[in-house]
mmCIF file of C-alpha atoms in Angstrom:
data_model
loop_
_atom_site.group_PDB
_atom_site.id
_atom_site.type_symbol
_atom_site.label_atom_id
_atom_site.label_comp_id
_atom_site.label_asym_id
_atom_site.label_seq_id
_atom_site.Cartn_x
_atom_site.Cartn_y
_atom_site.Cartn_z
ATOM 1 C CA MET W 1 -18.369 -10.882 -0.841
ATOM 2 C CA SER W 2 -16.324 -8.447 1.171
ATOM 3 C CA ASN W 3 -15.632 -8.933 4.839
ATOM 4 C CA ILE W 4 -15.323 -5.162 5.238
ATOM 5 C CA THR W 5 -18.455 -3.173 5.978
ATOM 6 C CA ASP W 6 -19.230 0.010 4.095
ATOM 7 C CA ALA W 7 -18.893 1.966 7.347
ATOM 8 C CA LEU W 8 -15.443 0.521 8.106
ATOM 9 C CA TYR W 9 -14.241 1.195 4.555
ATOM 10 C CA SER W 10 -15.611 4.761 4.711
ATOM 11 C CA ALA W 11 -13.762 5.382 7.982
ATOM 12 C CA PHE W 12 -10.507 4.037 6.527
ATOM 13 C CA GLN W 13 -10.908 6.116 3.363
ATOM 14 C CA LYS W 14 -11.814 9.309 5.258
ATOM 15 C CA ASN W 15 -8.889 8.987 7.658
ATOM 16 C CA LEU W 16 -6.370 8.173 4.919
ATOM 17 C CA GLU W 17 -7.559 11.113 2.824
ATOM 18 C CA ALA W 18 -7.229 13.358 5.912
ATOM 19 C CA VAL W 19 -3.450 12.742 5.787
ATOM 20 C CA ASN W 20 -3.246 13.330 2.007
ATOM 21 C CA GLY W 21 -3.486 9.703 0.927
ATOM 22 C CA SER W 22 -6.055 8.337 -1.481
ATOM 23 C CA CYS W 23 -8.125 5.175 -1.460
ATOM 24 C CA VAL W 24 -10.241 3.024 -3.765
ATOM 25 C CA ARG W 25 -12.187 -0.175 -3.204
ATOM 26 C CA VAL W 26 -12.263 -2.859 -5.902
ATOM 27 C CA SER W 27 -12.939 -6.517 -6.565
ATOM 28 C CA LYS W 28 -9.977 -8.820 -7.163
ATOM 29 C CA ALA W 29 -10.836 -8.777 -10.876
ATOM 30 C CA GLY W 30 -10.530 -4.975 -10.909
ATOM 31 C CA LEU W 31 -7.295 -4.753 -8.921
ATOM 32 C CA GLY W 32 -4.840 -4.649 -11.836
ATOM 33 C CA LYS W 33 -6.770 -1.943 -13.666
ATOM 34 C CA ALA W 34 -7.138 0.112 -10.474
ATOM 35 C CA VAL W 35 -3.381 0.104 -9.815
ATOM 36 C CA ALA W 36 -2.649 0.934 -13.473
ATOM 37 C CA ASP W 37 -5.189 3.788 -13.422
ATOM 38 C CA ILE W 38 -3.668 5.246 -10.248
ATOM 39 C CA PHE W 39 -0.170 5.235 -11.741
ATOM 40 C CA GLN W 40 -1.317 6.543 -15.123
ATOM 41 C CA GLY W 41 -3.154 9.403 -13.412
ATOM 42 C CA ALA W 42 0.062 10.368 -11.626
ATOM 43 C CA GLY W 43 2.281 9.992 -14.689
ATOM 44 C CA VAL W 44 4.184 7.026 -13.236
ATOM 45 C CA ARG W 45 5.862 5.090 -16.058
ATOM 46 C CA ASP W 46 7.752 2.430 -14.101
ATOM 47 C CA ALA W 47 7.156 0.528 -10.875
ATOM 48 C CA CYS W 48 8.667 -2.043 -8.556
ATOM 49 C CA LEU W 49 6.140 -4.780 -7.802
ATOM 50 C CA ALA W 50 6.603 -7.101 -4.825
ATOM 51 C CA GLU W 51 4.427 -9.937 -6.101
ATOM 52 C CA THR W 52 2.241 -11.991 -3.797
ATOM 53 C CA PRO W 53 -0.336 -14.642 -4.700
ATOM 54 C CA LEU W 54 -3.105 -11.995 -4.609
ATOM 55 C CA LEU W 55 -1.258 -9.592 -6.913
ATOM 56 C CA ARG W 56 -0.301 -12.436 -9.256
ATOM 57 C CA GLU W 57 -3.848 -13.881 -9.413
ATOM 58 C CA ALA W 58 -5.275 -10.413 -10.070
ATOM 59 C CA GLY W 59 -2.844 -9.881 -12.957
ATOM 60 C CA VAL W 60 -1.401 -6.644 -11.602
ATOM 61 C CA ALA W 61 1.908 -6.939 -13.503
ATOM 62 C CA ASP W 62 0.090 -7.653 -16.778
ATOM 63 C CA ALA W 63 -2.305 -4.730 -16.254
ATOM 64 C CA LEU W 64 0.599 -2.370 -15.581
ATOM 65 C CA ARG W 65 2.461 -3.554 -18.685
ATOM 66 C CA ALA W 66 -0.711 -3.223 -20.792
ATOM 67 C CA ALA W 67 -0.942 0.385 -19.582
ATOM 68 C CA GLY W 68 2.615 1.047 -20.776
ATOM 69 C CA ILE W 69 4.174 0.954 -17.311
ATOM 70 C CA GLU W 70 7.506 -0.857 -17.032
ATOM 71 C CA VAL W 71 7.434 -3.408 -14.195
ATOM 72 C CA PHE W 72 10.337 -4.664 -12.094
ATOM 73 C CA SER W 73 9.502 -7.607 -9.845
ATOM 74 C CA ASP W 74 12.937 -9.224 -9.653
ATOM 75 C CA HIS W 75 15.911 -7.607 -7.933
ATOM 76 C CA ILE W 76 13.861 -4.695 -6.643
ATOM 77 C CA ARG W 77 16.888 -3.304 -4.794
ATOM 78 C CA LEU W 78 18.658 -2.733 -8.098
ATOM 79 C CA HIS W 79 15.836 -0.567 -9.419
ATOM 80 C CA GLN W 80 14.631 1.272 -6.315
ATOM 81 C CA GLU W 81 16.588 4.466 -6.895
ATOM 82 C CA THR W 82 15.365 5.083 -10.444
ATOM 83 C CA VAL W 83 11.801 3.732 -10.421
ATOM 84 C CA ARG W 84 8.968 6.108 -9.409
ATOM 85 C CA GLY W 85 6.248 3.629 -8.423
ATOM 86 C CA GLY W 86 6.023 0.856 -5.866
ATOM 87 C CA VAL W 87 3.305 -1.743 -5.287
ATOM 88 C CA SER W 88 3.029 -4.342 -2.541
ATOM 89 C CA GLU W 89 0.396 -6.113 -0.498
ATOM 90 C CA ASN W 90 -0.121 -5.014 3.080
ATOM 91 C CA GLN W 91 -1.174 -7.596 5.607
ATOM 92 C CA TYR W 92 -3.467 -5.262 7.564
ATOM 93 C CA ALA W 93 -4.933 -1.756 7.734
ATOM 94 C CA ILE W 94 -6.352 0.361 10.557
ATOM 95 C CA ALA W 95 -9.519 2.331 9.776
ATOM 96 C CA GLU W 96 -9.233 4.664 12.788
ATOM 97 C CA LEU W 97 -5.986 6.123 11.424
ATOM 98 C CA GLY W 98 -6.094 5.393 7.695
ATOM 99 C CA THR W 99 -2.969 3.303 8.235
ATOM 100 C CA LEU W 100 -1.515 0.483 6.136
ATOM 101 C CA VAL W 101 0.361 -2.208 8.065
ATOM 102 C CA GLN W 102 3.117 -4.422 6.700
ATOM 103 C CA ALA W 103 3.815 -7.500 8.814
ATOM 104 C CA HIS W 104 6.126 -9.956 7.056
ATOM 105 C CA ASP W 105 9.667 -11.212 6.670
ATOM 106 C CA GLY W 106 10.304 -9.990 3.089
ATOM 107 C CA VAL W 107 12.541 -7.065 2.170
ATOM 108 C CA ASP W 108 11.143 -6.356 -1.311
ATOM 109 C CA GLU W 109 7.786 -5.303 0.144
ATOM 110 C CA ARG W 110 9.494 -2.734 2.371
ATOM 111 C CA ILE W 111 11.573 -1.378 -0.485
ATOM 112 C CA ALA W 112 8.540 -1.057 -2.769
ATOM 113 C CA ALA W 113 6.687 0.813 -0.015
ATOM 114 C CA THR W 114 9.342 3.151 1.299
ATOM 115 C CA ALA W 115 11.803 3.768 -1.542
ATOM 116 C CA SER W 116 9.259 4.686 -4.206
ATOM 117 C CA GLU W 117 8.023 8.184 -4.921
ATOM 118 C CA PHE W 118 4.434 6.936 -5.354
ATOM 119 C CA TYR W 119 3.362 3.893 -3.360
ATOM 120 C CA VAL W 120 0.223 1.837 -3.939
ATOM 121 C CA GLY W 121 -0.538 -0.394 -0.963
ATOM 122 C CA VAL W 122 -2.989 -3.224 -1.545
ATOM 123 C CA VAL W 123 -4.928 -4.692 1.381
ATOM 124 C CA ARG W 124 -7.699 -7.273 1.584
ATOM 125 C CA GLY W 125 -10.989 -5.967 2.948
ATOM 126 C CA SER W 126 -11.042 -8.661 5.626
ATOM 127 C CA ALA W 127 -7.679 -7.408 6.931
ATOM 128 C CA VAL W 128 -8.935 -3.931 7.869
ATOM 129 C CA VAL W 129 -9.407 -3.543 11.620
ATOM 130 C CA GLU W 130 -11.362 -0.768 13.279
ATOM 131 C CA GLN W 131 -8.951 0.610 15.876
ATOM 132 C CA TYR W 132 -5.267 0.860 16.684
ATOM 133 C CA ASP W 133 -5.722 -1.361 19.747
ATOM 134 C CA ASP W 134 -7.345 -4.039 17.574
ATOM 135 C CA MET W 135 -4.168 -4.166 15.502
ATOM 136 C CA PHE W 136 -2.005 -4.834 18.528
ATOM 137 C CA ASP W 137 -4.416 -7.494 19.776
ATOM 138 C CA LEU W 138 -4.180 -9.155 16.370
ATOM 139 C CA LEU W 139 -0.366 -8.969 16.284
ATOM 140 C CA CYS W 140 -0.101 -10.337 19.820
ATOM 141 C CA GLY W 141 -2.286 -13.264 18.792
ATOM 142 C CA LEU W 142 0.011 -14.347 15.958
ATOM 143 C CA PRO W 143 1.865 -17.625 16.574
ATOM 144 C CA GLU W 144 5.119 -15.844 15.718
ATOM 145 C CA LEU W 145 5.758 -12.144 15.186
ATOM 146 C CA PRO W 146 7.222 -11.409 11.735
ATOM 147 C CA ASN W 147 10.710 -9.906 11.382
ATOM 148 C CA PHE W 148 9.173 -6.613 10.293
ATOM 149 C CA VAL W 149 6.037 -4.736 11.288
ATOM 150 C CA GLY W 150 5.634 -1.269 9.779
ATOM 151 C CA PHE W 151 2.811 1.272 9.950
ATOM 152 C CA MET W 152 2.307 3.759 7.079
ATOM 153 C CA THR W 153 -0.166 6.577 7.589
ATOM 154 C CA GLY W 154 -0.253 8.631 4.397
ATOM 155 C CA PRO W 155 2.704 10.054 2.495
ATOM 156 C CA SER W 156 5.959 10.496 4.421
ATOM 157 C CA ARG W 157 6.238 13.795 6.296
ATOM 158 C CA THR W 158 8.998 15.203 8.438
ATOM 159 C CA ALA W 159 10.020 18.642 9.708
ATOM 160 C CA ASP W 160 13.254 20.285 10.751
ATOM 161 C CA ILE W 161 13.844 22.256 13.931
ATOM 162 C CA GLU W 162 12.292 25.359 12.339
ATOM 163 C CA CYS W 163 9.122 23.323 11.650
ATOM 164 C CA VAL W 164 9.581 23.369 7.880
ATOM 165 C CA THR W 165 7.650 20.344 6.636
ATOM 166 C CA THR W 166 9.142 18.179 3.915
ATOM 167 C CA VAL W 167 7.273 15.387 2.164
ATOM 168 C CA GLY W 168 8.917 12.193 0.948
ATOM 169 C CA VAL W 169 12.175 12.144 2.908
ATOM 170 C CA HIS W 170 11.566 8.868 4.759
ATOM 171 C CA GLY W 171 9.057 7.307 2.388
ATOM 172 C CA PRO W 172 6.754 8.009 -0.527
ATOM 173 C CA ILE W 173 5.637 11.472 -1.605
ATOM 174 C CA GLN W 174 2.257 10.043 -2.626
ATOM 175 C CA LEU W 175 0.381 7.058 -1.210
ATOM 176 C CA ALA W 176 -2.735 5.297 -2.425
ATOM 177 C CA ALA W 177 -4.466 2.331 -0.824
ATOM 178 C CA VAL W 178 -6.468 -0.208 -2.783
ATOM 179 C CA VAL W 179 -8.877 -2.209 -0.624
ATOM 180 C CA VAL W 180 -9.753 -5.504 -2.309
ATOM 181 C CA ASP W 181 -13.138 -7.019 -1.526
ATOM 182 C CA ASP W 182 -12.812 -10.630 -0.432
ATOM 183 C CA GLU W 183 -14.558 -13.160 -2.624
#
């Protein structure tokens, strides 16, 4: 059973979609297929995968390969410039903003999230908090702060001095979140 309420998920989904991201909610058993479907729908044929126990148990790499998507999970740095897709697990999410939060010591997760053209961020339903302030309360309560904490709210956007918006300069052009119901 999920630890995320329907209302909290709906708020997260609505706010992520408001910044041009997309979102689906699945069981752990459906995670691999969901990621493969997202990439297939976008024409992504290769992806860097920063494996975690959740992604491994859900068979994400196998599902991607079965869908004809080439998977790189070793030496992600060597493949980042040529691979279109990236997948990693996010430790938290903020419903109020539609934001994915990475809080860890690993580098591969960051590369998969920021160097790919299309990023799929996976987050457990129980790790979605309601408000921005809740996230900081949670981080402050950790026994030790990780080496990296990053917030991703939708695809990367930036603008020059003439206010010309460009997408994908400092991160992915497309972003999808997959919220996994806790069992």
